[in-house]
GROMACS .gro file of C-alpha atoms in nm:
model
  336
    1MET     CA    1  12.800   9.667   7.660
    2SER     CA    2  12.502   9.520   7.609
    3MET     CA    3  12.196   9.519   7.796
    4ILE     CA    4  12.041   9.260   7.980
    5ARG     CA    5  11.715   9.220   7.851
    6ARG     CA    6  11.453   9.174   8.113
    7TYR     CA    7  11.123   8.947   8.011
    8SER     CA    8  10.748   8.949   8.129
    9TYR     CA    9  10.599   8.685   8.189
   10PRO     CA   10  10.348   8.640   7.874
   11PHE     CA   11   9.937   8.704   7.941
   12SER     CA   12   9.838   8.398   7.735
   13ALA     CA   13  10.022   8.163   7.987
   14ILE     CA   14   9.852   8.263   8.321
   15VAL     CA   15   9.676   7.989   8.395
   16GLY     CA   16   9.346   8.026   8.481
   17GLN     CA   17   9.199   8.403   8.582
   18GLU     CA   18   8.945   8.466   8.352
   19ALA     CA   19   8.759   8.727   8.561
   20LEU     CA   20   9.078   8.907   8.596
   21LYS     CA   21   9.224   8.889   8.235
   22GLU     CA   22   8.887   8.954   8.081
   23ALA     CA   23   8.856   9.258   8.289
   24LEU     CA   24   9.204   9.378   8.224
   25LEU     CA   25   9.150   9.330   7.776
   26LEU     CA   26   8.758   9.475   7.858
   27ASN     CA   27   8.949   9.811   7.942
   28VAL     CA   28   9.214   9.809   7.691
   29VAL     CA   29   8.910   9.769   7.401
   30ASN     CA   30   8.775  10.045   7.560
   31PRO     CA   31   8.930  10.227   7.829
   32GLY     CA   32   8.588  10.423   7.883
   33ILE     CA   33   8.492  10.214   8.101
   34GLY     CA   34   8.714  10.345   8.380
   35GLY     CA   35   9.002  10.063   8.488
   36VAL     CA   36   8.988   9.814   8.733
   37LEU     CA   37   9.017   9.749   9.094
   38VAL     CA   38   9.205   9.404   9.110
   39ARG     CA   39   9.135   9.232   9.503
   40GLY     CA   40   9.295   8.907   9.640
   41GLU     CA   41   9.533   8.814   9.904
   42LYS     CA   42   9.902   8.749   9.766
   43GLY     CA   43  10.062   8.477   9.484
   44THR     CA   44   9.724   8.499   9.294
   45ALA     CA   45   9.899   8.661   8.973
   46LYS     CA   46   9.742   9.017   9.020
   47SER     CA   47  10.107   9.241   8.916
   48THR     CA   48  10.169   8.933   8.685
   49ALA     CA   49   9.886   8.976   8.421
   50VAL     CA   50   9.881   9.394   8.498
   51ARG     CA   51  10.274   9.374   8.372
   52ALA     CA   52  10.215   9.146   8.124
   53LEU     CA   53   9.942   9.328   7.974
   54ALA     CA   54  10.207   9.589   7.844
   55ALA     CA   55  10.268   9.270   7.511
   56ILE     CA   56   9.926   9.294   7.354
   57LEU     CA   57   9.864   9.631   7.380
   58PRO     CA   58   9.748   9.812   7.077
   59GLU     CA   59  10.013  10.057   6.874
   60MET     CA   60   9.852  10.447   6.819
   61ASP     CA   61   9.981  10.703   6.701
   62VAL     CA   62  10.245  10.976   6.909
   63VAL     CA   63  10.414  11.283   6.857
   64ARG     CA   64  10.772  11.227   6.841
   65ASP     CA   65  10.957  11.219   7.137
   66CYS     CA   66  10.619  11.411   7.329
   67PRO     CA   67  10.701  11.272   7.729
   68CYS     CA   68  10.267  11.321   7.751
   69ALA     CA   69  10.246  11.097   7.405
   70CYS     CA   70  10.009  11.342   7.227
   71ASP     CA   71   9.774  11.249   6.991
   72PRO     CA   72   9.914  11.408   6.640
   73ASP     CA   73   9.529  11.464   6.519
   74ASP     CA   74   9.361  11.597   6.820
   75ALA     CA   75   9.437  11.991   6.865
   76ASP     CA   76   9.212  12.047   7.156
   77THR     CA   77   9.409  11.766   7.381
   78LEU     CA   78   9.791  11.844   7.314
   79CYS     CA   79  10.054  11.963   7.602
   80PRO     CA   80  10.195  12.272   7.561
   81LEU     CA   81  10.544  12.180   7.440
   82CYS     CA   82  10.377  12.025   7.077
   83ARG     CA   83  10.186  12.358   7.102
   84GLU     CA   84  10.420  12.500   7.080
   85THR     CA   85  10.586  12.312   6.763
   86LEU     CA   86  10.251  12.311   6.593
   87SER     CA   87  10.276  12.680   6.625
   88ALA     CA   88  10.619  12.678   6.472
   89ALA     CA   89  10.577  12.408   6.217
   90GLY     CA   90  10.296  12.359   6.098
   91GLU     CA   91  10.294  12.022   6.182
   92LEU     CA   92  10.403  11.819   6.424
   93PRO     CA   93  10.613  11.501   6.392
   94ARG     CA   94  10.506  11.151   6.449
   95GLU     CA   95  10.586  10.777   6.505
   96GLN     CA   96  10.367  10.516   6.662
   97ARG     CA   97  10.415  10.312   6.968
   98ARG     CA   98  10.279  10.063   7.187
   99VAL     CA   99  10.062  10.193   7.456
  100ARG     CA  100  10.213  10.169   7.756
  101VAL     CA  101  10.189  10.054   8.138
  102THR     CA  102  10.340  10.286   8.405
  103GLU     CA  103  10.396  10.165   8.692
  104LEU     CA  104  10.313  10.412   8.979
  105PRO     CA  105  10.522  10.306   9.337
  106VAL     CA  106  10.335  10.320   9.640
  107GLY     CA  107  10.646  10.538   9.784
  108ALA     CA  108  10.645  10.811   9.471
  109SER     CA  109  10.707  11.208   9.599
  110GLU     CA  110  10.420  11.392   9.507
  111ASP     CA  111  10.714  11.563   9.229
  112ARG     CA  112  10.758  11.180   9.104
  113VAL     CA  113  10.417  11.193   9.012
  114VAL     CA  114  10.278  11.510   8.890
  115GLY     CA  115  10.598  11.658   8.790
  116SER     CA  116  10.754  11.992   8.874
  117LEU     CA  117  10.849  12.345   8.769
  118ASP     CA  118  11.231  12.380   8.808
  119MET     CA  119  11.181  12.774   8.958
  120GLU     CA  120  11.544  12.849   8.898
  121ALA     CA  121  11.531  12.857   8.553
  122ALA     CA  122  11.195  13.072   8.569
  123LEU     CA  123  11.353  13.297   8.805
  124ALA     CA  124  11.679  13.307   8.640
  125ASP     CA  125  11.529  13.395   8.226
  126GLY     CA  126  11.149  13.377   8.264
  127ARG     CA  127  11.116  13.042   8.088
  128ARG     CA  128  10.899  12.798   8.262
  129CYS     CA  129  11.081  12.461   8.239
  130PHE     CA  130  10.897  12.165   8.342
  131GLU     CA  131  10.963  11.796   8.425
  132HIS     CA  132  10.751  11.551   8.365
  133GLY     CA  133  10.602  11.331   8.639
  134LEU     CA  134  10.468  11.020   8.612
  135LEU     CA  135  10.076  11.155   8.527
  136ALA     CA  136  10.284  11.241   8.153
  137ALA     CA  137  10.412  10.921   8.098
  138ALA     CA  138  10.068  10.754   8.199
  139ASN     CA  139   9.866  11.004   7.950
  140ARG     CA  140   9.717  10.774   7.668
  141GLY     CA  141   9.805  10.411   7.842
  142ILE     CA  142   9.737  10.246   8.164
  143LEU     CA  143   9.866  10.347   8.479
  144TYR     CA  144   9.910  10.080   8.764
  145VAL     CA  145   9.900  10.109   9.054
  146ASP     CA  146  10.029   9.776   9.284
  147GLU     CA  147   9.907   9.808   9.657
  148VAL     CA  148   9.678  10.070   9.594
  149ASN     CA  149   9.523  10.105   9.942
  150LEU     CA  150   9.857  10.155  10.063
  151LEU     CA  151   9.886  10.486   9.869
  152ASP     CA  152   9.958  10.829  10.042
  153ASP     CA  153   9.575  10.990  10.089
  154HIS     CA  154   9.749  11.282   9.946
  155LEU     CA  155   9.840  11.142   9.645
  156VAL     CA  156   9.522  10.939   9.601
  157ASP     CA  157   9.351  11.330   9.556
  158VAL     CA  158   9.544  11.399   9.274
  159LEU     CA  159   9.557  11.082   9.128
  160LEU     CA  160   9.130  11.162   9.163
  161ASP     CA  161   9.145  11.522   9.018
  162ALA     CA  162   9.359  11.391   8.684
  163ALA     CA  163   9.140  11.089   8.619
  164ALA     CA  164   8.814  11.313   8.649
  165MET     CA  165   8.925  11.601   8.484
  166GLY     CA  166   9.171  11.431   8.257
  167VAL     CA  167   9.416  11.726   8.227
  168ASN     CA  168   9.774  11.721   8.526
  169THR     CA  169   9.817  12.113   8.632
  170VAL     CA  170  10.133  12.184   8.898
  171GLU     CA  171  10.123  12.547   9.013
  172ARG     CA  172  10.381  12.696   9.251
  173GLU     CA  173  10.498  13.033   9.313
  174GLY     CA  174  10.291  13.170   9.056
  175LEU     CA  175  10.377  12.948   8.790
  176SER     CA  176  10.202  12.699   8.665
  177TRP     CA  177  10.200  12.410   8.355
  178SER     CA  178   9.905  12.194   8.243
  179HIS     CA  179   9.916  11.878   8.046
  180PRO     CA  180   9.675  11.595   7.910
  181ALA     CA  181   9.679  11.302   8.168
  182ARG     CA  182   9.395  11.083   8.033
  183PHE     CA  183   9.440  10.719   8.147
  184THR     CA  184   9.326  10.429   8.261
  185LEU     CA  185   9.356  10.311   8.637
  186VAL     CA  186   9.458   9.967   8.702
  187GLY     CA  187   9.465   9.907   9.067
  188THR     CA  188   9.613   9.584   9.297
  189MET     CA  189   9.557   9.554   9.693
  190ASN     CA  190   9.592   9.273   9.916
  191PRO     CA  191   9.191   9.349  10.160
  192GLU     CA  192   9.394   9.182  10.406
  193GLU     CA  193   9.631   9.543  10.396
  194GLY     CA  194   9.310   9.746  10.451
  195GLU     CA  195   9.065   9.856  10.263
  196LEU     CA  196   9.059  10.161   9.971
  197ARG     CA  197   8.896  10.518  10.063
  198PRO     CA  198   8.484  10.497   9.904
  199GLN     CA  199   8.595  10.796   9.681
  200LEU     CA  200   8.892  10.584   9.444
  201LEU     CA  201   8.700  10.294   9.498
  202ASP     CA  202   8.351  10.417   9.258
  203ARG     CA  203   8.659  10.550   9.013
  204PHE     CA  204   8.743  10.209   8.909
  205GLY     CA  205   8.493  10.148   8.652
  206LEU     CA  206   8.531   9.727   8.755
  207CYS     CA  207   8.659   9.539   9.029
  208VAL     CA  208   8.747   9.179   9.081
  209GLU     CA  209   8.802   8.895   9.330
  210VAL     CA  210   9.087   8.679   9.293
  211ARG     CA  211   9.136   8.403   9.511
  212GLY     CA  212   9.417   8.072   9.465
  213MET     CA  213   9.250   7.801   9.259
  214ALA     CA  214   9.117   7.490   9.426
  215GLU     CA  215   9.204   7.213   9.176
  216PRO     CA  216   9.533   7.035   9.182
  217GLU     CA  217   9.526   7.036   8.815
  218GLN     CA  218   9.554   7.415   8.723
  219ARG     CA  219   9.787   7.462   9.049
  220MET     CA  220   9.998   7.152   8.895
  221ALA     CA  221   9.976   7.356   8.596
  222VAL     CA  222  10.059   7.727   8.733
  223MET     CA  223  10.406   7.537   8.921
  224ALA     CA  224  10.525   7.357   8.547
  225ARG     CA  225  10.443   7.706   8.365
  226ARG     CA  226  10.638   7.930   8.653
  227MET     CA  227  10.933   7.660   8.643
  228ASP     CA  228  10.972   7.647   8.252
  229PHE     CA  229  10.934   8.068   8.226
  230GLU     CA  230  11.280   8.001   8.504
  231ARG     CA  231  11.438   7.794   8.374
  232ASP     CA  232  11.457   7.925   7.982
  233PRO     CA  233  11.263   8.311   8.039
  234ALA     CA  234  11.306   8.360   7.594
  235GLU     CA  235  11.234   8.057   7.510
  236PHE     CA  236  10.915   8.021   7.749
  237CYS     CA  237  10.790   8.375   7.557
  238GLU     CA  238  10.915   8.270   7.197
  239HIS     CA  239  10.665   7.961   7.306
  240TRP     CA  240  10.366   8.192   7.351
  241ARG     CA  241  10.438   8.460   7.157
  242GLU     CA  242  10.195   8.385   6.903
  243LYS     CA  243   9.872   8.320   7.172
  244ASP     CA  244   9.930   8.627   7.259
  245ARG     CA  245   9.982   8.796   6.939
  246LEU     CA  246   9.633   8.633   6.824
  247LEU     CA  247   9.506   8.733   7.143
  248ALA     CA  248   9.657   9.125   7.052
  249GLU     CA  249   9.428   9.088   6.722
  250SER     CA  250   9.103   8.973   6.856
  251VAL     CA  251   9.166   9.363   7.092
  252MET     CA  252   9.239   9.521   6.775
  253THR     CA  253   8.920   9.388   6.578
  254ALA     CA  254   8.703   9.444   6.918
  255ARG     CA  255   8.865   9.826   6.858
  256ARG     CA  256   8.687   9.827   6.534
  257LEU     CA  257   8.378   9.643   6.632
  258LEU     CA  258   8.286   9.914   6.961
  259PRO     CA  259   8.135  10.155   6.783
  260GLY     CA  260   7.881  10.038   6.609
  261VAL     CA  261   7.786   9.785   6.843
  262ARG     CA  262   7.422   9.774   6.963
  263ALA     CA  263   7.206   9.785   7.311
  264ASP     CA  264   6.817   9.758   7.270
  265GLU     CA  265   6.588   9.834   7.484
  266ASP     CA  266   6.564   9.582   7.658
  267CYS     CA  267   6.960   9.562   7.720
  268MET     CA  268   6.930   9.857   7.884
  269ARG     CA  269   6.624   9.849   8.125
  270ALA     CA  270   6.815   9.494   8.227
  271VAL     CA  271   7.168   9.727   8.280
  272VAL     CA  272   6.881  10.004   8.538
  273GLU     CA  273   6.718   9.660   8.693
  274GLN     CA  274   7.038   9.618   8.798
  275ALA     CA  275   7.203   9.897   8.897
  276ILE     CA  276   6.865   9.893   9.142
  277ALA     CA  277   6.839   9.621   9.227
  278ALA     CA  278   7.250   9.619   9.384
  279ARG     CA  279   7.067   9.968   9.563
  280VAL     CA  280   7.408  10.180   9.410
  281ASP     CA  281   7.408  10.504   9.462
  282GLY     CA  282   7.418  10.769   9.130
  283HIS     CA  283   7.419  10.695   8.799
  284ARG     CA  284   7.772  10.595   8.764
  285ALA     CA  285   7.733  10.199   8.783
  286ASP     CA  286   7.436  10.222   8.488
  287ILE     CA  287   7.695  10.387   8.208
  288VAL     CA  288   7.985  10.157   8.374
  289MET     CA  289   7.767   9.849   8.282
  290LEU     CA  290   7.658   9.917   7.936
  291LYS     CA  291   7.984   9.995   7.833
  292THR     CA  292   8.145   9.688   7.971
  293ALA     CA  293   7.823   9.498   7.780
  294LYS     CA  294   7.916   9.612   7.479
  295THR     CA  295   8.291   9.582   7.493
  296LEU     CA  296   8.200   9.193   7.578
  297ALA     CA  297   7.958   9.229   7.248
  298ALA     CA  298   8.215   9.358   7.007
  299LEU     CA  299   8.507   9.142   7.207
  300ASP     CA  300   8.311   8.813   7.092
  301GLY     CA  301   8.274   8.959   6.733
  302ARG     CA  302   7.912   9.074   6.774
  303GLU     CA  303   7.712   9.407   6.742
  304GLU     CA  304   7.435   9.318   6.928
  305VAL     CA  305   7.480   9.360   7.291
  306ARG     CA  306   7.280   9.048   7.481
  307SER     CA  307   7.112   8.956   7.852
  308GLU     CA  308   7.419   8.709   7.912
  309ASP     CA  309   7.672   9.025   7.840
  310VAL     CA  310   7.472   9.242   8.085
  311ARG     CA  311   7.536   9.017   8.340
  312LYS     CA  312   7.837   8.973   8.291
  313ALA     CA  313   7.932   9.306   8.285
  314ALA     CA  314   7.703   9.325   8.632
  315ALA     CA  315   7.906   9.075   8.791
  316LEU     CA  316   8.209   9.317   8.688
  317ALA     CA  317   8.044   9.706   8.753
  318LEU     CA  318   7.854   9.592   9.058
  319PRO     CA  319   8.051   9.448   9.381
  320HIS     CA  320   8.260   9.748   9.452
  321ARG     CA  321   7.965  10.028   9.452
  322MET     CA  322   7.697   9.824   9.653
  323ARG     CA  323   7.569   9.959   9.999
  324ARG     CA  324   7.763   9.776  10.236
  325LYS     CA  325   7.661   9.772  10.638
  326PRO     CA  326   7.967   9.879  10.874
  327PHE     CA  327   8.240   9.712  10.864
  328GLU     CA  328   8.164   9.513  10.562
  329ALA     CA  329   8.424   9.455  10.322
  330VAL     CA  330   8.405   9.491   9.986
  331GLY     CA  331   8.321   9.155   9.876
  332GLY     CA  332   8.026   9.162  10.048
  333GLY     CA  333   8.099   8.951  10.336
  334PRO     CA  334   8.208   9.038  10.707
  335ARG     CA  335   8.617   9.144  10.826
  336PRO     CA  336   8.718   8.913  11.054
   0.00000   0.00000   0.00000
């Protein structure tokens, strides 16, 4: 029986929303930036852009059949299953696959997110049997949470712990299981449905506000492309495939350039001055700004950070970290 193929709207076909697309690409080039929070009203291509990202993500080496997509060249971050295989066979089977976007539904249970230990197997014959969850699937990839502001508080705490430690640990009845959980967190939300807890807000490296476009020509282009996509998804995706491929190549080029990108003392001082002027707490904003400025340079094919990179980085890394008055929204204006 043939499978019905599902088509995702091409990333390159999204009209406008340049800040959103740039923030996502920055995190693909440099996962160390720490993810992105996308805030905006309904119907502004937030979810479309994140799901379309999958087609331009680069390939990576993984251990074949590993539920955590472990890196076969990094013995220090292997999951228990891969460690056992390496100990028994002396080597790990490998393959290449694209970085994945793993979606976390708002109503997901804790076991679905973190995984679960099979206590019956443990009691019967002493074996540790672990059912991997979404955090395992997201390792070395992107964890996407739509309507992240509606996520259960307990799951928010789980995400914070995993994001901070890079490890997911499940404990039950004296048994435990740990596996790597290094992921880029991407969240979308509609501010009208409530704000995020400050602890989670600060964990996002970048924040982007998206709004519906006011220009008639852009709005007409949105309608026309969407109608073309719905009429014949296969033909539409084929039409945009080359542009997505070129975009994927630019991401790989930027990844290769990134380690050699330099920021001189003037640029680093500009980063610090931006953070002080915004009156942000702690030093996370400074570090994220510098990483973002370097990544912007790499995406532009340069090995030196410029002042405009710092300004753009500040616009992405500071707004959600600025001190706000009570009842003031993240965007800076008072809530209605």
